[in-house]
PDB file of C-alpha atoms in Angstrom:
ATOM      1  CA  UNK A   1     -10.684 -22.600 -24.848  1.00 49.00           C
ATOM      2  CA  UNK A   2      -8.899 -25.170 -23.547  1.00 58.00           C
ATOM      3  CA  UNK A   3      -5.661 -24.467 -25.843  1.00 73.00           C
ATOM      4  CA  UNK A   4      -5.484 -21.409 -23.957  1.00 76.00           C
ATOM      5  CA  UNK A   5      -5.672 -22.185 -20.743  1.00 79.00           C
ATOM      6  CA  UNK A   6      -4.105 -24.693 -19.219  1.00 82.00           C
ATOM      7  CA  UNK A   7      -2.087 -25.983 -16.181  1.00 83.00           C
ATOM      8  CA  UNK A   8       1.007 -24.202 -17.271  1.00 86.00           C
ATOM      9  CA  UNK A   9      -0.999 -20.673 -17.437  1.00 83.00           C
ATOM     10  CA  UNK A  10      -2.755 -20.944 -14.153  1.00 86.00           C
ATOM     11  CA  UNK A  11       0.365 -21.747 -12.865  1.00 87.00           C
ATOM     12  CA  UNK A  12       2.221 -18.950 -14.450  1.00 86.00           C
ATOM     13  CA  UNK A  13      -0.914 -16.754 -13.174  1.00 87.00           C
ATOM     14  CA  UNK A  14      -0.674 -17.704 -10.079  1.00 87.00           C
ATOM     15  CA  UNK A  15       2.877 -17.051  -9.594  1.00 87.00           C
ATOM     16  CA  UNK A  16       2.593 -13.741 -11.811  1.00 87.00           C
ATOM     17  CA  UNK A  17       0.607 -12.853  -8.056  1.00 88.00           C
ATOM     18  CA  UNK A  18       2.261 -14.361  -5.661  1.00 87.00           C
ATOM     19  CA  UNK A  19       5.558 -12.207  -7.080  1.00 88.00           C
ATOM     20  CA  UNK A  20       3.722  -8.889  -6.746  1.00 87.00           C
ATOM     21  CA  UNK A  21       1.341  -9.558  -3.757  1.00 85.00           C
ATOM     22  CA  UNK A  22       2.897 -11.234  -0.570  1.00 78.00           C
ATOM     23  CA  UNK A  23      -0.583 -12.963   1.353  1.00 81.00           C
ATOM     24  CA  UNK A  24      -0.696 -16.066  -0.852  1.00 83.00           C
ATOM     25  CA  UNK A  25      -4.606 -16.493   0.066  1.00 87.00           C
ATOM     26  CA  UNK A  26      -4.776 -12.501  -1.830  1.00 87.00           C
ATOM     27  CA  UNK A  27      -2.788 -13.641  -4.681  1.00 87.00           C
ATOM     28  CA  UNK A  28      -4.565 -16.788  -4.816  1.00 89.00           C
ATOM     29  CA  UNK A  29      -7.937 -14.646  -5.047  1.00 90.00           C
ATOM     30  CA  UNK A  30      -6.556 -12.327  -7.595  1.00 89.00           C
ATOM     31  CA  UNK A  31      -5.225 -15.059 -10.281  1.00 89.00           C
ATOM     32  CA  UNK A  32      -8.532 -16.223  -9.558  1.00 91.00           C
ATOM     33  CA  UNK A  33     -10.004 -13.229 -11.035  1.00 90.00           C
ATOM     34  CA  UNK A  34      -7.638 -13.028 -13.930  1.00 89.00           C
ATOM     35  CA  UNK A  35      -8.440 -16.567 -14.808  1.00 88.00           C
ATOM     36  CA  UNK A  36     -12.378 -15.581 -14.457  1.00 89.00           C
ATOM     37  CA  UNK A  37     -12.054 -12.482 -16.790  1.00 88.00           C
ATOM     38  CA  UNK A  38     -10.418 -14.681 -19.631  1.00 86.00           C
ATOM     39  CA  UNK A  39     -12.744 -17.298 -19.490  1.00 87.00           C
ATOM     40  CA  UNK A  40     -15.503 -14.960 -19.374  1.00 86.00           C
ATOM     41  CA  UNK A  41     -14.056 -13.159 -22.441  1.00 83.00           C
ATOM     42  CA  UNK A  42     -13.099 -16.725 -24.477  1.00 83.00           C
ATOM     43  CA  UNK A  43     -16.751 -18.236 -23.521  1.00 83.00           C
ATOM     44  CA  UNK A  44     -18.321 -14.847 -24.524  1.00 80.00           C
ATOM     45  CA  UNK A  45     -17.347 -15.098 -27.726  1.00 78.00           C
ATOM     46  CA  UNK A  46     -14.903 -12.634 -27.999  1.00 76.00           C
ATOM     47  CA  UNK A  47     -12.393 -12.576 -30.702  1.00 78.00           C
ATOM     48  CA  UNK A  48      -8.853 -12.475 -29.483  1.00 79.00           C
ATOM     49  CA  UNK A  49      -5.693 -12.628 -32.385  1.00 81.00           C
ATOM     50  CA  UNK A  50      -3.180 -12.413 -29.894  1.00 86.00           C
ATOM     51  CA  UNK A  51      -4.207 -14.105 -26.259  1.00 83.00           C
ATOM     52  CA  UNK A  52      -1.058 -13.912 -24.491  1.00 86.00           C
ATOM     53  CA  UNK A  53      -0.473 -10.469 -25.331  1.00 88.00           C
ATOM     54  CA  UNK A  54      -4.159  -9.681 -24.502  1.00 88.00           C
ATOM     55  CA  UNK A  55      -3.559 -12.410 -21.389  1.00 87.00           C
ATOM     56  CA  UNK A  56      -0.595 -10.270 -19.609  1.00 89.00           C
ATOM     57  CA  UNK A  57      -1.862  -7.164 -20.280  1.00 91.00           C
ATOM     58  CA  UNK A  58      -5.611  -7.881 -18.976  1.00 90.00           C
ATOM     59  CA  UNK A  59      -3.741  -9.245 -15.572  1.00 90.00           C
ATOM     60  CA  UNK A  60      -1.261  -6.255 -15.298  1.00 91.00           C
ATOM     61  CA  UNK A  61      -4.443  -4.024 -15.181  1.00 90.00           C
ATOM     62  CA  UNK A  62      -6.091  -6.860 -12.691  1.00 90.00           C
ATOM     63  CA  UNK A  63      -3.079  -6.035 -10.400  1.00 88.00           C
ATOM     64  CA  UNK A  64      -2.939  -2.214 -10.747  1.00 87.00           C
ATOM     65  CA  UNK A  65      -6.610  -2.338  -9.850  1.00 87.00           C
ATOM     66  CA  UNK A  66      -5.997  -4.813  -6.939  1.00 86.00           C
ATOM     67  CA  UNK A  67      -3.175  -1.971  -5.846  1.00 85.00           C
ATOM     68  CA  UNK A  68      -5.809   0.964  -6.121  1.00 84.00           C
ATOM     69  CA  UNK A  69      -8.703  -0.429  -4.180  1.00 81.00           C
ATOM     70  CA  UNK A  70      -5.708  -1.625  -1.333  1.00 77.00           C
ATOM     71  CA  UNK A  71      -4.434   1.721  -1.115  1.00 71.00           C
ATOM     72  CA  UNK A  72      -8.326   3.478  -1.110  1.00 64.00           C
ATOM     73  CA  UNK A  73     -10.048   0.508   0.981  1.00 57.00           C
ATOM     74  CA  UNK A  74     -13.943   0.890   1.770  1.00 56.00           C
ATOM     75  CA  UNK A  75     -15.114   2.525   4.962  1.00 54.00           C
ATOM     76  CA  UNK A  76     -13.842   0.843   7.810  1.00 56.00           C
ATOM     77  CA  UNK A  77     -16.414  -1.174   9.801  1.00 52.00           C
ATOM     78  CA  UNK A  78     -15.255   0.592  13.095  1.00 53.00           C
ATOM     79  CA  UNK A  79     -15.346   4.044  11.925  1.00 52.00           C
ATOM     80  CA  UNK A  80     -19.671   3.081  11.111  1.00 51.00           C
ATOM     81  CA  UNK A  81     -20.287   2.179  14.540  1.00 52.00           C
ATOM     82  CA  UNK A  82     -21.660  -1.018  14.444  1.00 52.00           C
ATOM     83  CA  UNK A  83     -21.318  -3.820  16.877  1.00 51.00           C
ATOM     84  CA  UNK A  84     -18.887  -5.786  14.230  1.00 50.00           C
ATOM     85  CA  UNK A  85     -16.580  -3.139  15.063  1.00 51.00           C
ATOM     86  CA  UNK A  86     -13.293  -4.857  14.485  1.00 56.00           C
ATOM     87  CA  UNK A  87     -10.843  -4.779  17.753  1.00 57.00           C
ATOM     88  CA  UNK A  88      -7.458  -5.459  17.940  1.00 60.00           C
ATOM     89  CA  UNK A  89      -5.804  -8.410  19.656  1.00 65.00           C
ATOM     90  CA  UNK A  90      -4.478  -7.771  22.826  1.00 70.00           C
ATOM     91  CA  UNK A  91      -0.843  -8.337  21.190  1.00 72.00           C
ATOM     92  CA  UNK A  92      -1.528  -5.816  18.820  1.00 74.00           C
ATOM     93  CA  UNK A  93      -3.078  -3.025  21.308  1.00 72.00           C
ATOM     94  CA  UNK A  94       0.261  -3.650  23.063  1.00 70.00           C
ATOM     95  CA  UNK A  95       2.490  -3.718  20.194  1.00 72.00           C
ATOM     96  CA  UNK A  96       1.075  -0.259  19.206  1.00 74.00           C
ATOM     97  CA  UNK A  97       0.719   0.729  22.793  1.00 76.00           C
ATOM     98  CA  UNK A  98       4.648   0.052  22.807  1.00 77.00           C
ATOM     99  CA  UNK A  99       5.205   2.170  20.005  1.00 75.00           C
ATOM    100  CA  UNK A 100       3.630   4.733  20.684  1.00 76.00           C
ATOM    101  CA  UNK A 101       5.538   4.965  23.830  1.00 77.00           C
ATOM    102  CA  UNK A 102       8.728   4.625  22.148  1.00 76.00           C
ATOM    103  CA  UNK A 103       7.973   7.182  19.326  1.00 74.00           C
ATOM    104  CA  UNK A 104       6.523   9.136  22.499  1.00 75.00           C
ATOM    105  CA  UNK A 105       9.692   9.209  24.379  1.00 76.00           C
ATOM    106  CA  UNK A 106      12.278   9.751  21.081  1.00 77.00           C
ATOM    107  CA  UNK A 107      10.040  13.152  20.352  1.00 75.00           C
ATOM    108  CA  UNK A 108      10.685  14.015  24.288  1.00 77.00           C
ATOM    109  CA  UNK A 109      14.582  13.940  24.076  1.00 79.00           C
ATOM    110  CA  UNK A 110      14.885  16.091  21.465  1.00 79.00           C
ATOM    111  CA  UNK A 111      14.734  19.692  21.274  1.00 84.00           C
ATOM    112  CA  UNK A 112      12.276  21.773  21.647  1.00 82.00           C
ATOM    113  CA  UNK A 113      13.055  23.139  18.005  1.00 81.00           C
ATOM    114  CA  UNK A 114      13.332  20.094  16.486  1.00 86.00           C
ATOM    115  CA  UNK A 115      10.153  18.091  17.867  1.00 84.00           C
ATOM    116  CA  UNK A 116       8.244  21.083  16.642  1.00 86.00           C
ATOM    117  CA  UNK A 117       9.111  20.425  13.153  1.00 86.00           C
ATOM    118  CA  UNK A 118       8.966  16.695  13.323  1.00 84.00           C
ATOM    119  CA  UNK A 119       5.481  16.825  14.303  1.00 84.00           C
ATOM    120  CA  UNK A 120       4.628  19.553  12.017  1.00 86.00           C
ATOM    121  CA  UNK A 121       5.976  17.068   9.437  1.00 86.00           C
ATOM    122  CA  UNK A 122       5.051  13.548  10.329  1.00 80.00           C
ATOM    123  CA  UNK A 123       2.081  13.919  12.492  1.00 78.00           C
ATOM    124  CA  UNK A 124       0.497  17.043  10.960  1.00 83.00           C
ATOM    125  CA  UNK A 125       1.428  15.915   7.534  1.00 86.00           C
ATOM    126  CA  UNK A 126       2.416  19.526   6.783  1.00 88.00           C
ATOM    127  CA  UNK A 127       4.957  20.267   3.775  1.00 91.00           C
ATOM    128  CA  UNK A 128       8.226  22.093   4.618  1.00 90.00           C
ATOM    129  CA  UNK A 129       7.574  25.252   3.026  1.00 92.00           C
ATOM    130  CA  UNK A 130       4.400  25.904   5.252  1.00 90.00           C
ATOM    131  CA  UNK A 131       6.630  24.874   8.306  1.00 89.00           C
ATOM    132  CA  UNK A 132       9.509  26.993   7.476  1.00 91.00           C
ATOM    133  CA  UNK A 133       6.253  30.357   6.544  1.00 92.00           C
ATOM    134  CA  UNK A 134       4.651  29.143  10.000  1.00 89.00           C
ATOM    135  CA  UNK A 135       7.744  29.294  12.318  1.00 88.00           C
ATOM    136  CA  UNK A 136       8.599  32.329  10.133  1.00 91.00           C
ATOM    137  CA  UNK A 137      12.567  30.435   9.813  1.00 91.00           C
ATOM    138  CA  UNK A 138      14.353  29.671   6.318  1.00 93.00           C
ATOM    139  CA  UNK A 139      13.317  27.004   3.970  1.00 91.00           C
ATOM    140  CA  UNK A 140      17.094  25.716   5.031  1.00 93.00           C
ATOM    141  CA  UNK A 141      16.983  25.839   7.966  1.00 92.00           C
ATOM    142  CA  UNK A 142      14.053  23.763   8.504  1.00 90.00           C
ATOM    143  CA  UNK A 143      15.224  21.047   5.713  1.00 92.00           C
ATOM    144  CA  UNK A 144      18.295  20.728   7.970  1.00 91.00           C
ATOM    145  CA  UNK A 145      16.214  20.475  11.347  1.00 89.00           C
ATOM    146  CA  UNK A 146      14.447  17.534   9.636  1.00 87.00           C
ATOM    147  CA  UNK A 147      17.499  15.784   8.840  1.00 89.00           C
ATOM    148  CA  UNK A 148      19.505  16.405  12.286  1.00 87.00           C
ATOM    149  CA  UNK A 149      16.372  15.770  14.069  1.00 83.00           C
ATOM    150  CA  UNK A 150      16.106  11.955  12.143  1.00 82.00           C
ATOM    151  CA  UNK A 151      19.408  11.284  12.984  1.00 81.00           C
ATOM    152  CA  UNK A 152      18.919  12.242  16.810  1.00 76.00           C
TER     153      UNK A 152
END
C-alpha cells in the first residue's frame, strides 16, 4: 500500500482540490475523502492493474460528486424552523440590504416596458418565449428589450 501512496500523491491530491475548489479547508476535506476511498479499496483487498489510472479517475468522480451535492445542498436549517436557525451577520444583512436597494432603484429608472420584462426574466425566472406569448409582443422584440434594458 505504501508504494502507492505516498507524500508525493497526497500532495498531488491535495492540490488536484485546491485547483478545482477555492475554500482550502473544502478541498482539504475532499482529498481527504479521495485518499480514504483508495485506502479503503487497497486495504480491502481489491485488485487494481492500473492505480493511477483507477487513482484520477476515482477522484474526478469524488469532485463531480462534491459539485452535485454543492449545487443540490440539504434542507436549510432556517427554512425547518428550529432555534439553530442560521442568521446573517449584521455586515451581511446590510450588504444585501444595499443591494437590494441598488438593484431596487436600477429597475425604477427604467421603463415601464423594460422593467416588466426584466423581472419577468430574472426574478420570475420565466423564459422569453412565455414573456413575449404573455405581453402578446414578438419573440424580437422582447430579446431586444432584454438586451437594451441590461445595458440601461
Amino acid at each position: 500500500m505504501n508504494e502507492y501512496i505516498n507524500g508525493e500523491l497526497i500532495e498531488n491530491t491535495y492540490l488536484f482540490c485546491v485547483k478545482r475548489v477555492s475554500d482550502s479547508e473544502a478541498a482539504k476535506d475532499l482529498a481527504q475523502d479521495i485518499l480514504y476511498e483508495a485506502v479503503r479499496a487497497l486495504s480491502g483487498g481489491r485488485e487494481i492493474t492500473a492505480f493511477y489510472s483507477w487513482y484520477w479517475k476515482m477522484a474526478r468522480n469524488k469532485y463531480a460528486d462534491y459539485i452535485r451535492h454543492k449545487r443540490s445542498p440539504d434542507l436549510p436549517i432556517e427554512s425547518a424552523g428550529g432555534i439553530a436557525a442560521d442568521v446573517p451577520a449584521p455586515i451581511e444583512r446590510l450588504i444585501a440590504e444595499e443591494d437590494i436597494s441598488a438593484l431596487n432603484y436600477s429597475l425604477s429608472r427604467l421603463a415601464s416596458s423594460y422593467r416588466e420584462i426584466m423581472i419577468r426574466f430574472y426574478l420570475r425566472e420565466q423564459p422569453v418565449q412565455s414573456i413575449a406569448d404573455d405581453l402578446k409582443i414578438p419573440l424580437g422584440t422582447v430579446k431586444r428589450r432584454l438586451f437594451d434594458a441590461r445595458k440601461n
